[in-house]
Coordinates of C-alpha atoms and ligand atoms in Angstrom, one line a residue:
X60 CA 89.7 97.6 159.6
X61 CA 89.6 94.4 157.6
X62 CA 90.1 95.1 153.9
X63 CA 89.6 92.5 151.2
X64 CA 91.3 93.4 147.9
X65 CA 90.4 91.4 144.8
X66 CA 92.1 91.3 141.4
X67 CA 89.1 90.7 139.1
X68 CA 91.2 90.5 135.9
X69 CA 90.9 87.0 134.5
X70 CA 92.6 87.5 131.1
X71 CA 95.1 84.8 131.4
X72 CA 97.1 84.2 128.2
X73 CA 100.6 84.9 126.9
X74 CA 100.3 88.4 128.3
X75 CA 99.1 87.6 131.8
X76 CA 99.5 90.7 133.8
X77 CA 100.2 90.5 137.6
X78 CA 98.1 93.2 139.4
X79 CA 100.9 95.6 140.4
X80 CA 98.4 98.4 141.0
X81 CA 96.4 96.4 143.5
X82 CA 99.7 95.4 145.2
X83 CA 100.6 99.1 145.6
X84 CA 97.2 99.7 147.2
X85 CA 97.5 96.6 149.4
X86 CA 101.0 97.7 150.7
X87 CA 99.8 101.2 151.5
X88 CA 96.7 99.8 153.2
X89 CA 98.7 97.4 155.3
X90 CA 101.2 100.1 156.1
X91 CA 98.4 102.2 157.5
X92 CA 97.6 99.5 160.0
X93 CA 94.7 97.8 158.4
X94 CA 94.4 94.0 158.1
X95 CA 94.6 93.1 154.4
X96 CA 93.4 89.9 152.6
X97 CA 94.5 89.7 148.9
X98 CA 92.5 87.6 146.5
X99 CA 93.9 87.1 143.0
X100 CA 91.2 85.7 140.7
X101 CA 93.3 85.7 137.5
X102 CA 93.4 82.0 137.2
X103 CA 90.2 81.2 139.0
X104 CA 88.1 80.8 135.9
X105 CA 84.6 79.7 136.7
X106 CA 85.6 79.2 140.3
X107 CA 85.9 82.9 140.9
X108 CA 82.6 83.5 142.6
X109 CA 83.2 80.5 144.9
X110 CA 86.7 81.8 145.9
X111 CA 85.2 85.2 146.6
X112 CA 82.5 83.7 148.7
X113 CA 85.1 81.7 150.7
X114 CA 87.2 84.8 151.3
X115 CA 84.2 86.8 152.5
X116 CA 83.0 84.1 154.8
X117 CA 86.4 83.5 156.4
X118 CA 87.6 87.1 156.5
X119 CA 84.4 89.1 157.1
X120 CA 85.7 92.3 155.5
X121 CA 84.7 95.8 156.5
X122 CA 85.5 97.0 152.9
X123 CA 86.0 95.2 149.6
X124 CA 88.2 96.8 146.9
X125 CA 88.0 95.4 143.4
X126 CA 90.6 96.2 140.8
X127 CA 89.3 96.7 137.2
X128 CA 92.2 96.6 134.8
X129 CA 90.5 96.1 131.4
X130 CA 87.1 97.2 130.2
X131 CA 87.5 95.1 127.1
X132 CA 90.2 93.3 125.0
X133 CA 90.4 96.1 122.4
X134 CA 89.6 93.8 119.6
X135 CA 87.2 95.1 116.9
X136 CA 86.2 91.7 115.6
X137 CA 86.2 89.6 118.7
X138 CA 85.4 92.0 121.4
X139 CA 85.3 90.6 124.9
X140 CA 83.7 92.8 127.6
X141 CA 85.0 92.3 131.1
X142 CA 82.7 94.4 133.1
X143 CA 79.8 91.9 133.3
X144 CA 82.2 89.6 135.1
X145 CA 83.0 92.3 137.6
X146 CA 79.3 93.1 138.1
X147 CA 78.7 89.4 139.0
X148 CA 81.5 89.6 141.6
X149 CA 80.0 92.8 143.1
X150 CA 76.6 91.1 143.3
X151 CA 78.3 88.1 145.0
X152 CA 79.8 90.5 147.7
X153 CA 76.4 92.1 148.2
X154 CA 74.8 88.7 148.8
X155 CA 77.1 87.9 151.6
X156 CA 78.2 91.1 153.1
X157 CA 77.2 94.7 153.9
X158 CA 80.7 95.9 153.3
X159 CA 81.0 98.8 150.9
X160 CA 82.5 97.9 147.5
X161 CA 85.2 100.3 146.0
X162 CA 86.5 100.0 142.5
X163 CA 89.9 101.1 141.2
X164 CA 92.3 100.4 138.4
X165 CA 93.0 101.6 134.9
X166 CA 89.7 100.3 133.5
X167 CA 87.9 102.1 136.3
X168 CA 89.9 105.3 135.7
X169 CA 89.3 105.4 132.0
X170 CA 85.5 105.8 132.2
X171 CA 84.5 106.0 135.9
X172 CA 80.9 107.0 135.4
X173 CA 80.1 104.3 132.9
X174 CA 82.0 101.6 134.9
X175 CA 80.3 102.6 138.2
X176 CA 76.8 102.6 136.6
X177 CA 77.5 99.3 134.9
X178 CA 79.0 97.5 137.8
X179 CA 77.0 99.0 140.7
X180 CA 79.7 99.5 143.4
X181 CA 79.6 102.1 146.1
X182 CA 82.5 104.2 145.0
X183 CA 85.2 104.3 142.3
X184 CA 88.7 105.7 142.6
X185 CA 90.3 107.4 139.6
X186 CA 94.0 107.3 139.0
X187 CA 96.5 106.6 141.9
X188 CA 94.8 104.5 144.5
X189 CA 97.1 104.6 147.5
X190 CA 96.2 107.9 149.2
X191 CA 92.6 108.2 148.1
X192 CA 91.8 104.7 149.2
X193 CA 93.3 105.2 152.7
X194 CA 91.4 108.5 153.1
X195 CA 88.3 106.7 152.0
X196 CA 88.8 104.0 154.7
X197 CA 89.4 106.7 157.3
X198 CA 86.1 108.4 156.5
X199 CA 84.2 105.1 156.0
X200 CA 81.4 105.6 158.6
X201 CA 80.5 109.1 157.2
X202 CA 80.2 108.4 153.5
X203 CA 79.3 112.0 152.8
X204 CA 83.0 113.0 153.5
X205 CA 84.0 110.9 150.4
X206 CA 83.2 113.9 148.2
X207 CA 86.2 115.7 149.7
X208 CA 88.8 113.0 148.7
X209 CA 90.6 113.5 145.4
X210 CA 89.7 111.1 142.6
X211 CA 86.6 109.6 144.2
X212 CA 83.5 109.0 142.1
X213 CA 80.1 108.3 143.6
X214 CA 76.4 108.2 142.7
X215 CA 74.6 110.9 144.6
X216 CA 70.8 111.0 144.2
X217 CA 71.2 109.1 140.9
X218 CA 73.8 111.5 139.6
X219 CA 77.5 110.7 139.2
X220 CA 79.8 113.0 141.0
X221 CA 83.6 112.9 140.7
X222 CA 86.3 114.9 142.6
X223 CA 89.3 115.6 140.4
X224 CA 92.3 113.3 141.0
X225 CA 95.4 115.1 142.3
X226 CA 98.3 112.9 141.0
X227 CA 100.5 113.0 144.1
X228 CA 104.3 112.6 144.0
X229 CA 105.3 109.0 143.3
X230 CA 106.7 108.2 146.7
X231 CA 104.7 105.1 147.7
X232 CA 106.2 102.1 149.4
X233 CA 107.4 99.5 146.9
X234 CA 104.5 97.1 146.2
X235 CA 106.3 93.8 146.9
X236 CA 104.4 92.1 144.1
X237 CA 105.9 88.7 145.0
X238 CA 104.5 88.9 148.5
X239 CA 100.9 89.4 147.4
X240 CA 100.8 87.5 144.2
X241 CA 101.8 83.9 143.5
X242 CA 103.9 84.6 140.4
X243 CA 104.2 80.9 139.4
X244 CA 101.1 80.7 137.3
X245 CA 101.9 84.1 135.6
X246 CA 105.4 82.9 134.8
X247 CA 104.1 79.6 133.5
X248 CA 102.1 81.6 130.9
X249 CA 104.9 84.0 130.1
X250 CA 104.0 86.9 132.3
X251 CA 106.8 89.0 134.0
X252 CA 107.4 90.5 137.4
X253 CA 106.3 94.1 137.2
X254 CA 108.0 97.3 138.3
X255 CA 107.1 100.9 137.7
X256 CA 109.7 103.7 137.6
X257 CA 107.5 106.7 137.1
X258 CA 103.9 107.8 136.6
X259 CA 102.4 110.4 134.3
X260 CA 102.9 111.0 130.6
X261 CA 103.8 114.4 129.2
X262 CA 102.9 113.4 125.7
X263 CA 99.6 114.4 124.0
X264 CA 98.9 111.5 121.6
X265 CA 95.4 112.1 120.3
X266 CA 94.0 108.6 121.0
X267 CA 95.7 108.0 124.4
X268 CA 94.3 108.0 127.9
X269 CA 97.5 107.7 129.9
X270 CA 98.1 111.4 130.3
X271 CA 94.6 112.2 131.5
X272 CA 92.7 110.1 134.0
X273 CA 95.1 107.2 134.2
X274 CA 98.4 108.8 135.3
X275 CA 98.1 112.5 134.6
X276 CA 100.1 114.7 132.4
X277 CA 102.9 115.6 134.9
X278 CA 105.8 113.2 135.1
X279 CA 106.3 111.8 138.5
X280 CA 109.6 110.1 138.6
X281 CA 110.8 107.7 141.3
X282 CA 114.4 107.9 142.6
X283 CA 116.4 105.5 140.3
X284 CA 118.1 104.0 143.3
X285 CA 114.8 103.2 145.0
X286 CA 113.6 101.5 141.8
X287 CA 116.6 99.4 141.6
X288 CA 116.4 98.6 145.4
X289 CA 112.9 97.2 144.7
X290 CA 114.2 95.2 141.8
X291 CA 117.1 93.9 143.8
X292 CA 114.8 92.8 146.6
X293 CA 112.5 91.0 144.1
X294 CA 115.5 89.3 142.3
X295 CA 117.0 88.0 145.6
X296 CA 113.7 87.0 147.2
X297 CA 111.7 85.7 144.2
X298 CA 114.1 85.0 141.4
X299 CA 111.7 86.3 138.7
X300 CA 112.3 84.9 135.2
X301 CA 111.8 88.3 133.7
X302 CA 111.3 91.8 135.2
X303 CA 109.1 94.1 133.1
X304 CA 108.9 97.9 133.3
X305 CA 105.3 98.9 133.0
X306 CA 105.9 102.6 132.5
X307 CA 103.9 104.3 129.8
X308 CA 107.2 105.1 128.0
X309 CA 110.3 103.5 129.6
X310 CA 113.0 105.5 127.8
X311 CA 111.4 109.0 128.3
X312 CA 112.9 111.0 129.8
X313 CA 116.1 109.4 128.7
X314 CA 118.2 110.6 131.6
X315 CA 115.9 108.8 134.0
X316 CA 116.0 105.6 132.1
X317 CA 119.8 105.9 131.8
X318 CA 120.2 106.4 135.6
X319 CA 118.1 103.3 136.3
X320 CA 120.1 101.2 133.8
X321 CA 123.4 102.4 135.1
X322 CA 122.3 101.6 138.6
X323 CA 121.3 98.1 137.6
X324 CA 124.6 97.6 135.8
X325 CA 126.5 98.5 139.0
X326 CA 124.7 95.8 141.0
X327 CA 126.3 92.3 141.3
X328 CA 123.2 90.3 140.4
X329 CA 121.8 89.7 136.9
X330 CA 118.2 89.7 135.7
X331 CA 116.3 89.4 132.4
X332 CA 114.5 92.7 131.7
X333 CA 111.8 93.8 129.3
X334 CA 109.5 96.8 128.8
X335 CA 106.2 97.3 127.2
X336 CA 106.5 101.0 126.3
X337 CA 109.7 102.1 124.5
X338 CA 109.5 105.0 122.0
X339 CA 111.7 105.3 119.0
X340 CA 112.9 108.8 120.0
X341 CA 116.1 108.5 122.3
X342 CA 116.5 104.9 121.2
X343 CA 120.1 105.3 120.0
X344 CA 123.1 103.0 120.1
X345 CA 124.1 104.3 123.6
X346 CA 120.6 103.6 125.1
X347 CA 120.5 100.2 123.5
X348 CA 123.9 99.4 124.7
X349 CA 123.0 100.3 128.3
X350 CA 119.8 98.3 128.0
X351 CA 121.7 95.3 126.8
X352 CA 124.3 95.5 129.6
X353 CA 121.5 95.9 132.2
X354 CA 120.0 92.6 131.0
X355 CA 117.3 93.7 128.5
X356 CA 116.8 91.3 125.7
X357 CA 113.4 92.4 124.4
X358 CA 110.9 95.2 124.5
X359 CA 107.8 96.6 122.8
X360 CA 108.3 99.7 120.7
X361 CA 105.3 101.9 119.9
X362 CA 105.8 104.2 116.9
X363 CA 102.2 103.5 115.7
X364 CA 103.1 104.7 112.2
X365 CA 106.1 105.2 109.9
X366 CA 104.4 108.0 108.0
X367 CA 105.2 111.6 108.8
X368 CA 101.6 112.5 108.0
X369 CA 100.2 110.0 110.5
X370 CA 102.9 110.7 113.2
X371 CA 101.8 114.3 113.0
X372 CA 98.2 113.5 113.1
X373 CA 98.6 111.2 116.1
X374 CA 100.8 113.9 117.7
X375 CA 103.5 111.4 118.6
X376 CA 106.2 114.0 119.0
X377 CA 108.7 112.3 116.6
X378 CA 109.0 111.7 112.9
X379 CA 109.6 109.0 110.4
X380 CA 113.4 109.6 110.5
X381 CA 113.4 109.0 114.2
X382 CA 111.6 105.7 113.6
X383 CA 114.1 104.7 111.0
X384 CA 117.0 105.7 113.2
X385 CA 115.7 103.5 116.0
X386 CA 115.4 100.6 113.6
X387 CA 118.9 101.2 112.3
X388 CA 120.3 101.4 115.8
X389 CA 118.5 98.1 116.6
X390 CA 119.9 96.4 113.5
X391 CA 123.3 96.4 115.1
X392 CA 122.0 94.4 118.1
X393 CA 120.4 91.1 119.0
X394 CA 117.3 92.5 120.7
X395 CA 113.8 91.1 120.1
X396 CA 111.5 94.1 119.4
X397 CA 107.7 94.0 119.1
X398 CA 106.7 97.0 117.0
X399 CA 103.1 98.3 117.4
X400 CA 101.4 100.1 114.5
X401 CA 98.0 101.7 114.7
X402 CA 96.6 102.0 111.2
X403 CA 93.5 103.9 110.3
X404 CA 93.6 107.1 112.4
X405 CA 92.6 110.5 111.2
X406 CA 94.2 111.4 107.8
X407 CA 95.3 107.8 107.1
X408 CA 95.2 107.0 103.4
X409 CA 96.4 104.0 101.3
X410 CA 99.6 106.0 100.7
X411 CA 100.4 106.5 104.4
X412 CA 99.6 102.9 105.1
X413 CA 102.0 101.8 102.4
X414 CA 104.7 104.0 104.0
X415 CA 104.3 102.0 107.2
X416 CA 104.2 98.7 105.5
X417 CA 107.3 99.5 103.4
X418 CA 109.1 100.5 106.5
X419 CA 108.4 97.1 108.0
X420 CA 109.6 95.3 104.9
X421 CA 112.7 97.5 104.6
X422 CA 113.8 97.8 108.1
X423 CA 112.3 95.0 110.2
X424 CA 112.7 92.0 107.9
X425 CA 115.3 89.8 109.4
X426 CA 118.9 90.4 108.2
X427 CA 121.5 87.9 109.4
X428 CA 122.7 88.6 112.9
X429 CA 120.5 91.5 113.5
X430 CA 117.5 92.2 115.8
X431 CA 114.5 89.9 115.7
X432 CA 111.4 92.0 115.1
X433 CA 107.6 91.5 115.1
X434 CA 105.5 94.2 113.8
X435 CA 101.9 94.0 114.9
X436 CA 99.5 96.0 112.8
X437 CA 96.3 97.0 114.4
X438 CA 93.5 98.3 112.1
X439 CA 91.2 100.9 113.6
X440 CA 91.9 102.9 116.7
X441 CA 89.8 102.3 119.9
X442 CA 88.0 105.4 121.1
X443 CA 88.1 106.5 124.7
X444 CA 86.1 109.4 126.2
X445 CA 88.1 112.6 126.9
X446 CA 90.6 112.1 124.1
X447 CA 91.0 114.3 121.1
X448 CA 90.2 111.3 118.9
X449 CA 86.9 110.8 120.6
X450 CA 86.1 114.5 119.9
X451 CA 87.1 114.0 116.2
X452 CA 85.0 110.9 115.9
X453 CA 82.0 112.9 117.3
X454 CA 82.6 115.8 114.9
X455 CA 82.9 113.4 112.0
X456 CA 79.8 111.5 112.9
X457 CA 81.5 108.2 113.7
X458 CA 79.9 108.1 117.1
X459 CA 76.9 109.8 118.6
X460 CA 76.9 112.2 121.6
X461 CA 75.2 109.5 123.7
X462 CA 77.8 106.8 122.7
X463 CA 78.4 104.3 125.5
X464 CA 82.2 104.2 126.0
X465 CA 82.0 100.7 127.5
X466 CA 81.1 99.5 124.0
X467 CA 84.1 98.8 121.8
X468 CA 84.1 101.9 119.6
X469 CA 86.5 102.6 116.8
X470 CA 87.9 105.3 114.5
X471 CA 88.7 104.3 111.0
X472 CA 89.8 107.0 108.5
X473 CA 87.0 107.7 106.1
X474 CA 89.6 108.0 103.4
X475 CA 90.2 104.2 103.5
X476 CA 88.6 101.5 101.5
X477 CA 88.5 98.7 104.0
X478 CA 88.8 95.8 101.5
X479 CA 91.7 97.5 99.8
X480 CA 93.5 98.3 103.1
X481 CA 93.2 94.6 104.2
X482 CA 94.7 93.6 100.8
X483 CA 97.6 95.9 101.4
X484 CA 98.2 94.6 104.9
X485 CA 97.9 91.0 103.9
X486 CA 100.2 91.4 100.9
X487 CA 102.8 92.7 103.3
X488 CA 102.2 90.0 105.9
X489 CA 102.4 87.2 103.3
X490 CA 105.8 88.4 102.2
X491 CA 107.2 89.3 105.6
X492 CA 107.0 86.9 108.5
X493 CA 107.7 89.8 110.9
X494 CA 104.3 91.2 110.2
X495 CA 101.5 90.1 112.4
X496 CA 98.0 91.4 111.8
X497 CA 96.1 92.7 114.8
X498 CA 92.9 90.7 114.0
X499 CA 94.8 87.5 114.2
X500 CA 94.1 87.2 117.9
X501 CA 92.7 83.7 117.2
X502 CA 96.2 82.3 117.9
X503 CA 95.7 83.0 121.6
X504 CA 93.5 79.9 122.1
X505 CA 96.7 77.8 122.1
X506 CA 98.6 80.1 124.5
X507 CA 98.7 77.5 127.3
X508 CA 100.2 75.0 124.9
X509 CA 102.6 77.5 123.4
X510 CA 103.7 78.7 126.9
X511 CA 104.3 75.0 127.9
X512 CA 106.5 74.4 124.9
X513 CA 108.5 77.6 125.5
X514 CA 109.1 76.5 129.1
X515 CA 110.1 73.1 127.9
X516 CA 112.8 74.6 125.7
X517 CA 114.0 76.8 128.6
X518 CA 112.8 80.1 127.0
X519 CA 112.4 83.1 129.2
X520 CA 109.3 85.5 129.0
X521 CA 108.1 87.4 127.2
X522 CA 107.3 84.5 124.8
X523 CA 106.1 86.8 122.1
X524 CA 109.8 86.9 121.1
X525 CA 109.2 83.6 119.4
X526 CA 106.2 84.7 117.3
X527 CA 108.3 85.6 114.3
X528 CA 109.8 82.1 114.2
X529 CA 106.4 80.5 114.4
X530 CA 105.0 82.8 111.8
X531 CA 107.8 82.1 109.5
X532 CA 107.2 78.4 109.9
X533 CA 103.4 78.9 109.3
X534 CA 104.1 81.0 106.3
X535 CA 106.2 78.2 104.8
X536 CA 103.3 75.8 105.3
X537 CA 100.9 78.3 103.7
X538 CA 99.0 78.8 107.0
X539 CA 99.1 82.5 107.1
X540 CA 95.5 83.5 107.1
X541 CA 93.7 80.5 108.6
X542 CA 92.6 82.4 111.6
X543 CA 91.4 85.3 109.5
X544 CA 87.6 85.5 109.1
X545 CA 86.6 85.1 105.5
X546 CA 84.3 88.1 105.3
X547 CA 86.6 90.3 107.2
X548 CA 86.1 93.6 105.3
X549 CA 82.3 93.1 105.6
X550 CA 82.6 92.5 109.3
X551 CA 84.7 95.6 109.9
X552 CA 82.2 97.7 107.9
X553 CA 79.3 96.2 109.9
X554 CA 81.0 97.1 113.2
X555 CA 81.5 100.7 112.1
X556 CA 78.0 101.0 110.8
X557 CA 76.5 99.5 114.0
X558 CA 78.4 102.0 116.2
X559 CA 76.7 104.9 114.4
X560 CA 73.6 103.8 112.5
X561 CA 72.8 107.2 111.1
Ligands
B12_284 C1 101.9 97.7 131.0 C2 100.6 97.5 130.3 C3 100.4 96.3 129.6 C4 101.5 95.2 129.5 C5 101.4 94.4 130.9 C6 102.7 93.8 131.2 C7 102.7 93.2 132.6 N1 103.7 92.4 132.9 O1 101.8 93.4 133.4 C8 101.0 94.4 128.3 C9 101.7 94.9 127.1 C10 101.3 92.9 128.4 C11 99.5 94.7 128.3 C12 98.6 93.9 127.8 C13 97.3 94.3 127.7 N2 96.8 95.5 127.9 CO1 97.7 96.9 128.8 N3 98.5 98.3 129.7 C14 99.6 98.5 130.3 C15 99.7 99.9 131.0 C16 100.6 100.8 130.1 C17 100.2 99.9 132.4 C18 99.5 99.0 133.4 C19 100.2 99.0 134.7 O2 100.8 98.1 135.1 N4 100.2 100.2 135.4 C20 100.9 100.4 136.7 C21 99.9 100.3 137.9 C22 100.7 100.6 139.2 O3 98.9 101.2 137.7 P1 97.3 100.7 137.9 O4 97.2 99.3 137.6 O5 96.5 101.7 137.1 O6 97.1 100.9 139.4 C23 96.9 102.1 140.1 C24 95.5 102.7 140.0 O7 94.7 102.3 138.9 C25 94.8 102.2 141.3 N5 94.2 100.9 141.5 C26 94.5 99.8 140.8 N6 93.8 98.7 141.3 C27 93.0 99.3 142.3 C28 92.0 98.7 143.1 C29 91.4 99.5 144.1 C30 90.4 98.8 144.9 C31 91.7 100.8 144.2 C32 91.0 101.7 145.2 C33 92.7 101.4 143.3 C34 93.3 100.6 142.4 O8 95.9 102.3 142.2 C35 97.1 101.8 141.6 C36 98.3 102.5 142.2 O9 98.1 103.9 142.2 C37 98.2 100.4 130.9 C38 98.0 101.9 130.7 C39 98.3 102.7 131.9 N7 99.1 103.6 131.8 O10 97.8 102.4 132.9 C40 97.7 99.5 129.7 C41 96.2 99.1 129.7 C42 95.8 98.7 131.1 N8 96.2 97.9 128.9 C43 95.1 97.8 128.2 C44 94.7 96.7 127.4 C45 93.4 96.8 126.7 C46 95.5 95.6 127.4 C47 95.2 94.3 126.7 C48 93.8 93.8 126.8 C49 95.6 94.4 125.2 C50 95.3 93.2 124.4 N9 94.3 93.2 123.6 O11 96.1 92.2 124.5 C51 96.2 93.3 127.3 C52 95.6 92.6 128.6 C53 96.6 92.0 129.4 C54 96.0 91.3 130.6 N10 96.3 90.0 130.8 O12 95.2 91.9 131.3 C55 94.2 99.1 128.4 C56 92.9 98.8 129.1 C57 91.8 99.6 128.5 C58 90.6 98.8 128.1 N11 90.1 99.1 126.9 O13 90.1 98.0 128.8 C59 95.2 100.1 129.1 C60 94.5 101.0 130.1 C61 95.8 100.9 128.0 C62 94.8 101.8 127.2 N12 94.4 101.4 126.0 O14 94.4 102.9 127.6 N13 99.3 95.9 128.9

């Protein structure tokens, strides 16, 4: 069967994300004997439809699979919706071909019914794509059989029907990202070569989607040797500038992370590593030392708060002391760490916000010779269906029962005065160049230029490592809030009011 697989994600900025999920699906599909054509539209811009048309005309696919990574950009003030772009691509396929269109990817898994209705494809696959997509191809002629495959969503007589995903063991063939994807444009923008060492998340954070429809609750670990074999092959074949672990939490369970790091250290080659999800728990001197020896120089760390009240409310599974211990362990190193804070969840008050801000000032402010930190403070928590936070928002009247999850919907603690919160955040950010405010995404417009400069100076991705320096320079020039809308508090209040007019 001829299978056209399309990466529809066109968010190309400093965090350009190579479509590793689609590469897994492509590798499994080719392995099952199908002919696969891979179309990456990430950098196609307004030529996307034209490129899709050209692929359909030359390849004449029997099936078209589209990956939907992001539903939106998770920005309260400058929301960008990506599904209309996907809908246009589906319409383009329909114009030229009778091939069924199947959706998959994290965006598709988050809210399958809403995405399928909005985009108008034939089926949607929730969670792992490898097995379900192959089974769907096998039963292609008799579409009725699709209802027996795990994790398949369909519209049947106008009603959405979804079979539960089964989260199979993570034993799929390595995705060989460099084979399917031209990494050069990603690397030019500061993107990394992706690798995944496990799926599933045992944590129960109230706002998060990873442990449900995305990856499931059960940890599914890959054999550490296999993970490192995959990295070795990529390093020798493609010489990636940076390899990034895209696991939900890289250092949990710590034994698995340690086994991978030790295996990397044993190998003769060297690579530059980073990870997007590192938790403060288990981030001790020993773990950091292993990470450094393996070639890590940076990572993102996701405490979300430094207040015990909020860590309890978010159900993070660690406390303020753990966050402090991680910061202290880091202060003996030269890592660059990007700290993520989610301010405004249930129970957040001006006191708990101050606890997080004081933590940033006390522990993340640069001391000579120590780690370089950036603390990004997001205000408001994005609501996703199926999470406990969604249910709280419903109970508290922040959203209505018929709320459309595709809309960018937010939780903000009713105990907060928005103007005063912004003053608190800005006071901390004006003092401390390490603090970056979540609504400052305005800086992304110059990401091409910034990435070009980073390359010129021989910097390796991820380029966010340099944000602190830039911020410090801007602060000195008094530029701190130029990208901040003047009527910010009013705009946030309007967003919240609009999402639940009653
Ligand atoms: C790692 C990660 C990042 C890293 C990426 C680093 C990198 N080098 O790629 C960083 C930190 C940079 C990042 C940034 C962003 N991210 Co992010 N990220 C993730 C994370 C944790 C993992 C993604 C991943 O690589 N998974 C591994 C692969 C193997 O899994 P997969 O893609 O889901 O693929 C499987 C299935 O979905 C399916 N599948 C995939 N494609 C297809 C196609 C077909 C046809 C089929 C049948 C199946 C199928 O099969 C695959 C294999 O089983 C997810 C959450 C999660 N746990 O999924 C969030 C997530 C994708 N990110 C999200 C968001 C919002 C963003 C940002 C927009 C944030 C921002 N405002 O900047 C940016 C966008 C970046 C971009 N250019 O697109 C959201 C998207 C939700 C939404 N609201 O739209 C997620 C879901 C997190 C969440 N909030 O729940 N992210």
